[in-house]
Amino acid sequence: MIYPEDEYLMLSGIQHFAFCRRQWALIHIEQQWEENLRTTDGHLMHERVHDASVREKRGDLVTTRAMAVSSARLGLSGECDAVEFHRDPKGIPVFGMGGTYRIVPVEYKRGSPKEDDCDVLQLTAQALCLEDMLCCEIREGFLYYGETHHRTRVVFDAALRERTESIIREMHELYRRHHTPAVKRRKACNACSLKEICLPGLEKTGKVSAYLREMLHGEGSS
């Protein structure tokens, strides 16, 4: 399937979706958002990394920042924090660069490696978009964590690719239906930046926007 550009979803949303489908819907369908310490710290870190004018060259390695990527096949668009081009005789030619290169995406995250695979899925989606754009195969990427100052290697095997594409298809389906999943309260809700908007204590609440309209209407009629 080829998606028209007006149906492209934000690539970064796959991390929200994998963490909590309701959180993703609140942000990407209902356009709800609030900052907390974690999100602010994360934004500051990405601002330092995302300078699209910077291209670093060190020997056989060229690093590009804030590279725009998209895929009509997946219906995604977004940016990669960093993409490394490693000179490699078995790599691919890259426009504007002599020689052939192996492509390696790198995603920067605050904190330390997580127990879930949200970050891994986002990085995999970046690799899939890069593959579609550059007509190549990308075998691995890295997650860099600000707290540990350490890279975690991610291998893009068949199972990880299929899980990522399955989640992307589910994202498109919910977005097409404009459906906000019901609350499934869990421990992670306490750290969520949308806790006060999501209202996890009201487990039967569907769309937050509808709930707020109902509350406002009720106040106006009293």
Short mmCIF file of N, CA, C and O in Angstrom, two decimals, residues 37-152:
data_model
loop_
_atom_site.label_atom_id
_atom_site.label_comp_id
_atom_site.label_asym_id
_atom_site.label_seq_id
_atom_site.Cartn_x
_atom_site.Cartn_y
_atom_site.Cartn_z
N LEU A 37 9.01 17.39 33.64
CA LEU A 37 10.47 17.44 33.70
C LEU A 37 11.11 16.53 32.67
O LEU A 37 12.09 16.89 32.02
N ARG A 38 10.55 15.33 32.49
CA ARG A 38 11.13 14.37 31.56
C ARG A 38 11.03 14.86 30.12
O ARG A 38 12.00 14.77 29.36
N THR A 39 9.87 15.38 29.73
CA THR A 39 9.72 15.82 28.34
C THR A 39 10.56 17.06 28.07
O THR A 39 11.15 17.21 27.00
N THR A 40 10.64 17.97 29.05
CA THR A 40 11.45 19.18 28.87
C THR A 40 12.92 18.82 28.73
O THR A 40 13.63 19.34 27.86
N ASP A 41 13.40 17.92 29.58
CA ASP A 41 14.79 17.48 29.51
C ASP A 41 15.08 16.82 28.18
O ASP A 41 16.12 17.03 27.55
N GLY A 42 14.12 16.02 27.70
CA GLY A 42 14.28 15.36 26.42
C GLY A 42 14.34 16.34 25.27
O GLY A 42 15.15 16.19 24.35
N HIS A 43 13.49 17.40 25.32
CA HIS A 43 13.50 18.42 24.27
C HIS A 43 14.84 19.15 24.23
O HIS A 43 15.38 19.42 23.16
N LEU A 44 15.38 19.48 25.40
CA LEU A 44 16.66 20.19 25.46
C LEU A 44 17.78 19.34 24.87
O LEU A 44 18.65 19.84 24.15
N MET A 45 17.73 18.05 25.15
CA MET A 45 18.75 17.15 24.62
C MET A 45 18.67 17.09 23.10
O MET A 45 19.67 17.15 22.39
N HIS A 46 17.43 17.01 22.56
CA HIS A 46 17.27 16.92 21.12
C HIS A 46 17.62 18.23 20.42
O HIS A 46 18.09 18.23 19.29
N GLU A 47 17.40 19.36 21.10
CA GLU A 47 17.79 20.64 20.50
C GLU A 47 19.30 20.71 20.30
O GLU A 47 19.78 21.28 19.32
N ARG A 48 20.03 20.10 21.23
CA ARG A 48 21.49 20.10 21.09
C ARG A 48 21.93 19.21 19.93
O ARG A 48 22.92 19.47 19.26
N VAL A 49 21.17 18.15 19.71
CA VAL A 49 21.54 17.19 18.66
C VAL A 49 21.03 17.64 17.29
O VAL A 49 21.70 17.50 16.28
N HIS A 50 19.82 18.24 17.25
CA HIS A 50 19.14 18.53 16.00
C HIS A 50 19.59 19.86 15.39
O HIS A 50 18.87 20.85 15.43
N ASP A 51 20.75 19.87 14.80
CA ASP A 51 21.21 21.01 14.02
C ASP A 51 21.47 20.51 12.62
O ASP A 51 22.51 19.93 12.32
N ALA A 52 20.47 20.71 11.74
CA ALA A 52 20.53 20.15 10.40
C ALA A 52 21.66 20.73 9.56
O ALA A 52 22.02 20.18 8.52
N SER A 53 22.22 21.85 10.01
CA SER A 53 23.31 22.47 9.25
C SER A 53 24.65 21.80 9.52
O SER A 53 25.63 22.06 8.82
N VAL A 54 24.67 20.93 10.53
CA VAL A 54 25.94 20.31 10.92
C VAL A 54 26.13 18.97 10.21
O VAL A 54 25.27 18.10 10.25
N ARG A 55 27.24 18.83 9.53
CA ARG A 55 27.66 17.55 8.96
C ARG A 55 29.10 17.32 9.38
O ARG A 55 29.99 18.08 9.00
N GLU A 56 29.32 16.31 10.17
CA GLU A 56 30.65 16.03 10.70
C GLU A 56 31.35 14.97 9.86
O GLU A 56 30.73 13.97 9.49
N LYS A 57 32.60 15.17 9.59
CA LYS A 57 33.38 14.18 8.85
C LYS A 57 34.63 13.86 9.64
O LYS A 57 35.42 14.74 9.98
N ARG A 58 34.76 12.60 9.99
CA ARG A 58 35.94 12.12 10.71
C ARG A 58 36.45 10.86 10.02
O ARG A 58 35.89 9.78 10.19
N GLY A 59 37.49 11.04 9.23
CA GLY A 59 38.03 9.90 8.50
C GLY A 59 37.01 9.33 7.53
O GLY A 59 36.52 10.02 6.64
N ASP A 60 36.67 8.06 7.71
CA ASP A 60 35.71 7.38 6.83
C ASP A 60 34.27 7.45 7.35
O ASP A 60 33.40 6.72 6.87
N LEU A 61 34.03 8.32 8.33
CA LEU A 61 32.68 8.46 8.90
C LEU A 61 32.15 9.87 8.67
O LEU A 61 32.81 10.85 9.00
N VAL A 62 30.94 9.94 8.12
CA VAL A 62 30.24 11.21 7.96
C VAL A 62 28.94 11.12 8.75
O VAL A 62 28.18 10.15 8.62
N THR A 63 28.68 12.11 9.63
CA THR A 63 27.47 12.12 10.45
C THR A 63 26.60 13.32 10.08
O THR A 63 27.07 14.45 10.08
N THR A 64 25.35 13.04 9.76
CA THR A 64 24.37 14.08 9.43
C THR A 64 23.35 14.17 10.55
O THR A 64 22.85 13.15 11.03
N ARG A 65 23.01 15.40 10.97
CA ARG A 65 22.04 15.62 12.05
C ARG A 65 20.66 16.00 11.49
O ARG A 65 20.55 16.60 10.44
N ALA A 66 19.63 15.64 12.25
CA ALA A 66 18.25 16.04 11.94
C ALA A 66 17.90 15.75 10.48
O ALA A 66 17.34 16.60 9.78
N MET A 67 18.18 14.56 10.03
CA MET A 67 17.91 14.18 8.64
C MET A 67 16.43 13.85 8.47
O MET A 67 15.88 13.01 9.18
N ALA A 68 15.78 14.54 7.55
CA ALA A 68 14.36 14.29 7.28
C ALA A 68 14.20 12.96 6.56
O ALA A 68 14.92 12.67 5.59
N VAL A 69 13.27 12.15 7.02
CA VAL A 69 13.01 10.85 6.39
C VAL A 69 11.51 10.66 6.22
O VAL A 69 10.70 11.27 6.93
N SER A 70 11.14 9.80 5.28
CA SER A 70 9.72 9.49 5.06
C SER A 70 9.61 8.19 4.29
O SER A 70 10.59 7.72 3.69
N SER A 71 8.42 7.62 4.32
CA SER A 71 8.15 6.40 3.57
C SER A 71 6.69 6.41 3.14
O SER A 71 5.79 6.44 3.99
N ALA A 72 6.46 6.38 1.83
CA ALA A 72 5.09 6.30 1.31
C ALA A 72 4.51 4.92 1.60
O ALA A 72 3.29 4.77 1.81
N ARG A 73 5.35 3.90 1.64
CA ARG A 73 4.90 2.54 1.91
C ARG A 73 4.35 2.42 3.33
O ARG A 73 3.34 1.75 3.57
N LEU A 74 5.03 3.08 4.29
CA LEU A 74 4.62 3.01 5.68
C LEU A 74 3.71 4.16 6.09
O LEU A 74 3.06 4.10 7.13
N GLY A 75 3.68 5.22 5.29
CA GLY A 75 2.87 6.39 5.64
C GLY A 75 3.44 7.10 6.85
O GLY A 75 2.69 7.50 7.75
N LEU A 76 4.75 7.29 6.88
CA LEU A 76 5.43 7.93 8.00
C LEU A 76 6.35 9.04 7.50
O LEU A 76 6.88 8.97 6.39
N SER A 77 6.56 10.05 8.35
CA SER A 77 7.58 11.06 8.08
C SER A 77 8.10 11.58 9.40
O SER A 77 7.40 11.54 10.42
N GLY A 78 9.33 12.05 9.39
CA GLY A 78 9.92 12.58 10.62
C GLY A 78 11.38 12.90 10.42
O GLY A 78 11.83 13.17 9.31
N GLU A 79 12.13 12.84 11.50
CA GLU A 79 13.56 13.14 11.47
C GLU A 79 14.33 12.09 12.25
O GLU A 79 13.82 11.55 13.24
N CYS A 80 15.54 11.85 11.80
CA CYS A 80 16.48 11.02 12.56
C CYS A 80 17.40 11.96 13.33
O CYS A 80 17.91 12.93 12.77
N ASP A 81 17.62 11.69 14.59
CA ASP A 81 18.55 12.51 15.36
C ASP A 81 19.90 12.60 14.66
O ASP A 81 20.46 13.68 14.49
N ALA A 82 20.42 11.45 14.28
CA ALA A 82 21.69 11.40 13.56
C ALA A 82 21.70 10.18 12.66
O ALA A 82 21.15 9.13 12.99
N VAL A 83 22.32 10.35 11.49
CA VAL A 83 22.54 9.22 10.58
C VAL A 83 24.02 9.19 10.25
O VAL A 83 24.60 10.19 9.81
N GLU A 84 24.63 8.04 10.51
CA GLU A 84 26.05 7.88 10.23
C GLU A 84 26.24 7.17 8.89
O GLU A 84 25.58 6.17 8.60
N PHE A 85 27.16 7.72 8.11
CA PHE A 85 27.52 7.12 6.83
C PHE A 85 28.96 6.61 6.95
O PHE A 85 29.90 7.39 7.00
N HIS A 86 29.09 5.29 7.04
CA HIS A 86 30.40 4.66 7.20
C HIS A 86 30.90 4.22 5.82
O HIS A 86 30.23 3.42 5.15
N ARG A 87 32.06 4.73 5.41
CA ARG A 87 32.60 4.31 4.12
C ARG A 87 32.82 2.80 4.13
O ARG A 87 33.45 2.25 5.05
N ASP A 88 32.27 2.15 3.10
CA ASP A 88 32.30 0.68 3.07
C ASP A 88 32.23 0.24 1.61
O ASP A 88 31.31 0.64 0.89
N PRO A 89 33.18 -0.58 1.15
CA PRO A 89 33.16 -1.04 -0.25
C PRO A 89 31.90 -1.83 -0.59
O PRO A 89 31.52 -1.93 -1.76
N LYS A 90 31.22 -2.38 0.41
CA LYS A 90 29.98 -3.13 0.18
C LYS A 90 28.74 -2.27 0.40
O LYS A 90 27.62 -2.78 0.37
N GLY A 91 28.94 -0.97 0.62
CA GLY A 91 27.81 -0.08 0.88
C GLY A 91 27.16 0.43 -0.39
O GLY A 91 27.31 -0.15 -1.47
N ILE A 92 26.44 1.54 -0.26
CA ILE A 92 25.71 2.12 -1.38
C ILE A 92 26.25 3.51 -1.69
O ILE A 92 26.77 4.19 -0.81
N PRO A 93 26.13 3.97 -2.95
CA PRO A 93 26.52 5.34 -3.27
C PRO A 93 25.50 6.31 -2.67
O PRO A 93 24.30 6.02 -2.62
N VAL A 94 25.96 7.46 -2.20
CA VAL A 94 25.10 8.47 -1.60
C VAL A 94 25.31 9.78 -2.36
O VAL A 94 26.45 10.21 -2.57
N PHE A 95 24.20 10.40 -2.76
CA PHE A 95 24.28 11.62 -3.55
C PHE A 95 25.11 12.69 -2.84
O PHE A 95 24.91 12.96 -1.65
N GLY A 96 26.05 13.29 -3.57
CA GLY A 96 26.87 14.35 -3.02
C GLY A 96 28.06 13.87 -2.21
O GLY A 96 28.81 14.69 -1.68
N MET A 97 28.23 12.56 -2.11
CA MET A 97 29.35 12.00 -1.35
C MET A 97 30.05 10.96 -2.22
O MET A 97 29.41 10.05 -2.74
N GLY A 98 31.36 11.07 -2.36
CA GLY A 98 32.10 10.10 -3.14
C GLY A 98 32.21 8.77 -2.42
O GLY A 98 32.19 8.70 -1.20
N GLY A 99 32.28 7.69 -3.17
CA GLY A 99 32.44 6.37 -2.58
C GLY A 99 31.10 5.73 -2.22
O GLY A 99 30.04 6.21 -2.58
N THR A 100 31.17 4.63 -1.50
CA THR A 100 29.97 3.91 -1.06
C THR A 100 29.97 3.82 0.46
O THR A 100 31.02 3.78 1.10
N TYR A 101 28.75 3.74 1.03
CA TYR A 101 28.62 3.87 2.48
C TYR A 101 27.62 2.87 3.07
O TYR A 101 26.64 2.49 2.42
N ARG A 102 27.87 2.50 4.31
CA ARG A 102 26.94 1.72 5.13
C ARG A 102 26.19 2.71 6.02
O ARG A 102 26.79 3.55 6.67
N ILE A 103 24.86 2.59 6.07
CA ILE A 103 24.01 3.56 6.76
C ILE A 103 23.67 3.05 8.16
O ILE A 103 23.22 1.91 8.34
N VAL A 104 23.85 3.92 9.17
CA VAL A 104 23.57 3.55 10.57
C VAL A 104 22.81 4.69 11.25
O VAL A 104 23.38 5.76 11.48
N PRO A 105 21.53 4.52 11.58
CA PRO A 105 20.80 5.55 12.33
C PRO A 105 21.14 5.51 13.81
O PRO A 105 21.38 4.44 14.38
N VAL A 106 21.15 6.70 14.43
CA VAL A 106 21.43 6.81 15.87
C VAL A 106 20.36 7.70 16.49
O VAL A 106 20.15 8.83 16.04
N GLU A 107 19.68 7.21 17.50
CA GLU A 107 18.65 7.97 18.21
C GLU A 107 19.15 8.32 19.61
O GLU A 107 19.68 7.45 20.32
N TYR A 108 18.97 9.57 20.00
CA TYR A 108 19.42 10.04 21.31
C TYR A 108 18.24 10.09 22.29
O TYR A 108 17.18 10.64 21.95
N LYS A 109 18.44 9.54 23.47
CA LYS A 109 17.40 9.51 24.49
C LYS A 109 17.96 9.97 25.83
O LYS A 109 19.12 9.73 26.15
N ARG A 110 17.12 10.66 26.61
CA ARG A 110 17.50 11.00 27.97
C ARG A 110 17.41 9.73 28.82
O ARG A 110 16.84 8.73 28.41
N GLY A 111 17.95 9.77 30.00
CA GLY A 111 17.80 8.64 30.90
C GLY A 111 18.67 7.45 30.51
O GLY A 111 19.74 7.59 29.94
N SER A 112 18.16 6.27 30.85
CA SER A 112 18.91 5.03 30.63
C SER A 112 18.04 4.06 29.83
O SER A 112 16.85 4.30 29.64
N PRO A 113 18.63 2.95 29.36
CA PRO A 113 17.84 1.98 28.58
C PRO A 113 16.60 1.53 29.33
O PRO A 113 16.62 1.33 30.55
N LYS A 114 15.50 1.38 28.59
CA LYS A 114 14.21 1.03 29.19
C LYS A 114 13.97 -0.47 29.14
O LYS A 114 14.57 -1.19 28.34
N GLU A 115 13.05 -0.90 30.00
CA GLU A 115 12.69 -2.31 30.01
C GLU A 115 11.82 -2.66 28.81
O GLU A 115 11.85 -3.80 28.33
N ASP A 116 11.02 -1.70 28.33
CA ASP A 116 10.18 -1.98 27.17
C ASP A 116 10.96 -1.71 25.88
O ASP A 116 12.13 -1.35 25.90
N ASP A 117 10.29 -1.89 24.73
CA ASP A 117 10.96 -1.74 23.45
C ASP A 117 10.52 -0.50 22.68
O ASP A 117 10.68 -0.44 21.46
N CYS A 118 9.98 0.51 23.38
CA CYS A 118 9.50 1.72 22.71
C CYS A 118 10.60 2.40 21.90
O CYS A 118 10.38 2.78 20.74
N ASP A 119 11.76 2.58 22.50
CA ASP A 119 12.86 3.24 21.82
C ASP A 119 13.36 2.41 20.64
O ASP A 119 13.68 2.94 19.57
N VAL A 120 13.42 1.11 20.84
CA VAL A 120 13.88 0.20 19.79
C VAL A 120 12.95 0.27 18.57
O VAL A 120 13.41 0.30 17.42
N LEU A 121 11.66 0.31 18.82
CA LEU A 121 10.69 0.37 17.72
C LEU A 121 10.81 1.67 16.94
O LEU A 121 10.71 1.69 15.71
N GLN A 122 11.03 2.79 17.65
CA GLN A 122 11.20 4.07 16.96
C GLN A 122 12.44 4.05 16.07
O GLN A 122 12.40 4.51 14.92
N LEU A 123 13.53 3.51 16.59
CA LEU A 123 14.76 3.42 15.81
C LEU A 123 14.55 2.51 14.60
O LEU A 123 15.04 2.81 13.50
N THR A 124 13.83 1.43 14.78
CA THR A 124 13.57 0.51 13.67
C THR A 124 12.74 1.18 12.59
O THR A 124 13.00 1.01 11.39
N ALA A 125 11.76 1.98 12.99
CA ALA A 125 10.95 2.71 12.02
C ALA A 125 11.82 3.69 11.23
O ALA A 125 11.62 3.88 10.02
N GLN A 126 12.77 4.33 11.89
CA GLN A 126 13.69 5.22 11.19
C GLN A 126 14.49 4.44 10.14
O GLN A 126 14.66 4.91 9.00
N ALA A 127 14.97 3.27 10.53
CA ALA A 127 15.75 2.45 9.60
C ALA A 127 14.91 2.03 8.39
O ALA A 127 15.38 2.05 7.25
N LEU A 128 13.65 1.67 8.62
CA LEU A 128 12.77 1.26 7.53
C LEU A 128 12.54 2.42 6.55
O LEU A 128 12.52 2.22 5.33
N CYS A 129 12.36 3.63 7.08
CA CYS A 129 12.19 4.80 6.23
C CYS A 129 13.46 5.07 5.41
O CYS A 129 13.39 5.35 4.21
N LEU A 130 14.61 4.96 6.06
CA LEU A 130 15.88 5.18 5.37
C LEU A 130 16.08 4.14 4.27
O LEU A 130 16.56 4.46 3.17
N GLU A 131 15.70 2.92 4.54
CA GLU A 131 15.82 1.86 3.53
C GLU A 131 14.96 2.17 2.31
O GLU A 131 15.41 2.01 1.16
N ASP A 132 13.73 2.62 2.55
CA ASP A 132 12.84 2.94 1.44
C ASP A 132 13.35 4.13 0.64
O ASP A 132 13.21 4.19 -0.58
N MET A 133 13.94 5.12 1.33
CA MET A 133 14.45 6.31 0.66
C MET A 133 15.73 6.03 -0.14
O MET A 133 15.90 6.54 -1.26
N LEU A 134 16.62 5.23 0.44
CA LEU A 134 17.95 5.05 -0.14
C LEU A 134 18.12 3.72 -0.89
O LEU A 134 19.19 3.46 -1.43
N CYS A 135 17.03 2.91 -0.88
CA CYS A 135 17.07 1.62 -1.59
C CYS A 135 18.24 0.77 -1.12
O CYS A 135 19.13 0.37 -1.91
N CYS A 136 18.27 0.54 0.18
CA CYS A 136 19.37 -0.23 0.75
C CYS A 136 18.85 -1.08 1.89
O CYS A 136 17.68 -1.02 2.24
N GLU A 137 19.73 -1.87 2.47
CA GLU A 137 19.41 -2.65 3.67
C GLU A 137 20.24 -2.11 4.82
O GLU A 137 21.44 -1.91 4.70
N ILE A 138 19.56 -1.85 5.93
CA ILE A 138 20.24 -1.37 7.14
C ILE A 138 20.13 -2.45 8.20
O ILE A 138 19.02 -2.82 8.61
N ARG A 139 21.25 -2.94 8.64
CA ARG A 139 21.24 -4.09 9.54
C ARG A 139 21.24 -3.72 11.01
O ARG A 139 20.80 -4.51 11.85
N GLU A 140 21.75 -2.53 11.35
CA GLU A 140 21.85 -2.17 12.75
C GLU A 140 21.78 -0.66 12.95
O GLU A 140 21.97 0.12 12.02
N GLY A 141 21.47 -0.27 14.19
CA GLY A 141 21.46 1.13 14.59
C GLY A 141 21.83 1.20 16.06
O GLY A 141 22.08 0.17 16.71
N PHE A 142 21.82 2.43 16.60
CA PHE A 142 22.22 2.59 18.00
C PHE A 142 21.29 3.55 18.72
O PHE A 142 20.81 4.53 18.13
N LEU A 143 21.06 3.28 20.00
CA LEU A 143 20.36 4.18 20.91
C LEU A 143 21.39 4.73 21.88
O LEU A 143 22.08 3.96 22.56
N TYR A 144 21.51 6.05 21.94
CA TYR A 144 22.45 6.69 22.85
C TYR A 144 21.66 7.28 24.01
O TYR A 144 20.73 8.07 23.82
N TYR A 145 22.04 6.92 25.24
CA TYR A 145 21.31 7.37 26.42
C TYR A 145 22.14 8.40 27.19
O TYR A 145 23.30 8.16 27.54
N GLY A 146 21.50 9.55 27.48
CA GLY A 146 22.19 10.65 28.11
C GLY A 146 22.64 10.38 29.53
O GLY A 146 23.63 10.96 29.99
N GLU A 147 21.91 9.52 30.23
CA GLU A 147 22.28 9.26 31.63
C GLU A 147 23.50 8.36 31.72
O GLU A 147 24.36 8.54 32.59
N THR A 148 23.58 7.40 30.84
CA THR A 148 24.69 6.44 30.90
C THR A 148 25.84 6.83 29.97
O THR A 148 26.94 6.28 30.09
N HIS A 149 25.58 7.76 29.04
CA HIS A 149 26.58 8.14 28.03
C HIS A 149 27.09 6.90 27.31
O HIS A 149 28.29 6.75 27.06
N HIS A 150 26.15 6.03 26.98
CA HIS A 150 26.53 4.76 26.38
C HIS A 150 25.58 4.42 25.24
O HIS A 150 24.39 4.74 25.28
N ARG A 151 26.11 3.80 24.22
CA ARG A 151 25.31 3.36 23.08
C ARG A 151 24.83 1.92 23.27
O ARG A 151 25.59 1.06 23.73
N THR A 152 23.57 1.69 22.89
CA THR A 152 23.03 0.33 22.87
C THR A 152 22.79 -0.07 21.42
O THR A 152 22.09 0.63 20.68
#
